[in-house]
Amino acid sequence: MSGALKTFIDRSLGSSLENPFKGKYLYFFLQGSAPTELSKESILYIMRKFATQTEMIWEGAATNKSELHQLKVKFEKINKI
């Protein structure tokens, strides 16, 4: 996980302001230089937890080309594209 993403999550969860994420859809795309299964699982756990804590709608994650296509189809269906 990049430092920028970690900082974003940390600051988003620590805010006492109105929740701007509530009800928003979250799609996560994991890309990198041959991530291990353990690193994938860890990052996806963190993102699902972030979605829950911010009351976002977790739509899923893509770690490869076929999963990315599945999320694209889901996104297009929800957004009627």
CSV table of C-alpha atoms in Angstrom, one decimal:
chain,number,residue,atom,x,y,z
A,1,MET,CA,0.0,0.0,0.0
A,2,SER,CA,1.4,3.4,-0.9
A,3,GLY,CA,2.1,6.0,1.7
A,4,ALA,CA,-0.4,8.3,0.1
A,5,LEU,CA,-3.2,5.8,0.3
A,6,LYS,CA,-2.4,5.0,3.9
A,7,THR,CA,-2.3,8.7,4.8
A,8,PHE,CA,-5.6,9.2,3.1
A,9,ILE,CA,-7.3,6.4,4.9
A,10,ASP,CA,-5.8,7.4,8.3
A,11,ARG,CA,-7.0,11.0,7.9
A,12,SER,CA,-10.4,10.1,6.5
A,13,LEU,CA,-11.1,7.9,9.5
A,14,GLY,CA,-9.9,10.4,12.1
A,15,SER,CA,-12.2,13.2,10.9
A,16,SER,CA,-15.1,14.4,13.1
A,17,LEU,CA,-16.7,16.2,10.1
A,18,GLU,CA,-19.7,15.0,8.2
A,19,ASN,CA,-19.0,11.7,6.4
A,20,PRO,CA,-18.6,12.6,2.7
A,21,PHE,CA,-18.1,8.9,1.8
A,22,LYS,CA,-21.4,7.5,3.1
A,23,GLY,CA,-23.4,5.8,0.4
A,24,LYS,CA,-20.6,6.1,-2.2
A,25,TYR,CA,-19.5,3.1,-4.2
A,26,LEU,CA,-16.0,1.8,-3.7
A,27,TYR,CA,-14.2,-0.1,-6.4
A,28,PHE,CA,-10.5,-1.0,-5.7
A,29,PHE,CA,-7.9,-1.8,-8.3
A,30,LEU,CA,-4.7,-3.4,-7.0
A,31,GLN,CA,-1.7,-3.2,-9.2
A,32,GLY,CA,1.9,-3.6,-8.6
A,33,SER,CA,5.1,-5.5,-9.2
A,34,ALA,CA,4.0,-9.1,-8.6
A,35,PRO,CA,2.3,-8.7,-5.2
A,36,THR,CA,2.2,-11.8,-3.1
A,37,GLU,CA,-1.1,-13.4,-2.1
A,38,LEU,CA,-0.6,-12.3,1.5
A,39,SER,CA,-0.1,-8.7,0.5
A,40,LYS,CA,-3.2,-8.8,-1.7
A,41,GLU,CA,-5.3,-10.2,1.2
A,42,SER,CA,-4.0,-7.6,3.6
A,43,ILE,CA,-4.7,-4.7,1.4
A,44,LEU,CA,-8.2,-6.0,0.4
A,45,TYR,CA,-9.0,-6.5,4.1
A,46,ILE,CA,-8.0,-2.9,4.8
A,47,MET,CA,-10.0,-1.5,1.9
A,48,ARG,CA,-13.2,-3.5,2.9
A,49,LYS,CA,-12.8,-2.3,6.5
A,50,PHE,CA,-12.4,1.3,5.3
A,51,ALA,CA,-15.6,0.9,3.2
A,52,THR,CA,-17.4,-0.4,6.3
A,53,GLN,CA,-16.1,2.3,8.6
A,54,THR,CA,-17.0,5.1,6.2
A,55,GLU,CA,-20.4,3.5,5.3
A,56,MET,CA,-19.4,3.1,1.6
A,57,ILE,CA,-20.8,0.4,-0.6
A,58,TRP,CA,-18.0,-2.1,-1.3
A,59,GLU,CA,-18.3,-3.2,-4.9
A,60,GLY,CA,-15.2,-5.3,-4.9
A,61,ALA,CA,-11.6,-5.3,-6.0
A,62,ALA,CA,-9.6,-6.3,-9.1
A,63,THR,CA,-6.1,-7.8,-8.9
A,64,ASN,CA,-6.0,-9.2,-12.4
A,65,LYS,CA,-7.4,-8.6,-15.9
A,66,SER,CA,-10.5,-10.8,-15.6
A,67,GLU,CA,-11.5,-9.4,-12.2
A,68,LEU,CA,-11.1,-5.9,-13.7
A,69,HIS,CA,-13.4,-6.8,-16.5
A,70,GLN,CA,-16.0,-8.1,-13.9
A,71,LEU,CA,-15.8,-4.8,-12.0
A,72,LYS,CA,-16.2,-2.9,-15.2
A,73,VAL,CA,-19.4,-4.8,-16.0
A,74,LYS,CA,-20.7,-4.2,-12.5
A,75,PHE,CA,-19.8,-0.5,-12.8
A,76,GLU,CA,-21.5,-0.1,-16.1
A,77,LYS,CA,-24.6,-1.8,-14.9
A,78,ILE,CA,-24.9,0.4,-11.8
A,79,ASN,CA,-24.2,3.6,-13.8
A,80,LYS,CA,-26.4,2.5,-16.7
A,81,ILE,CA,-23.6,3.0,-19.2
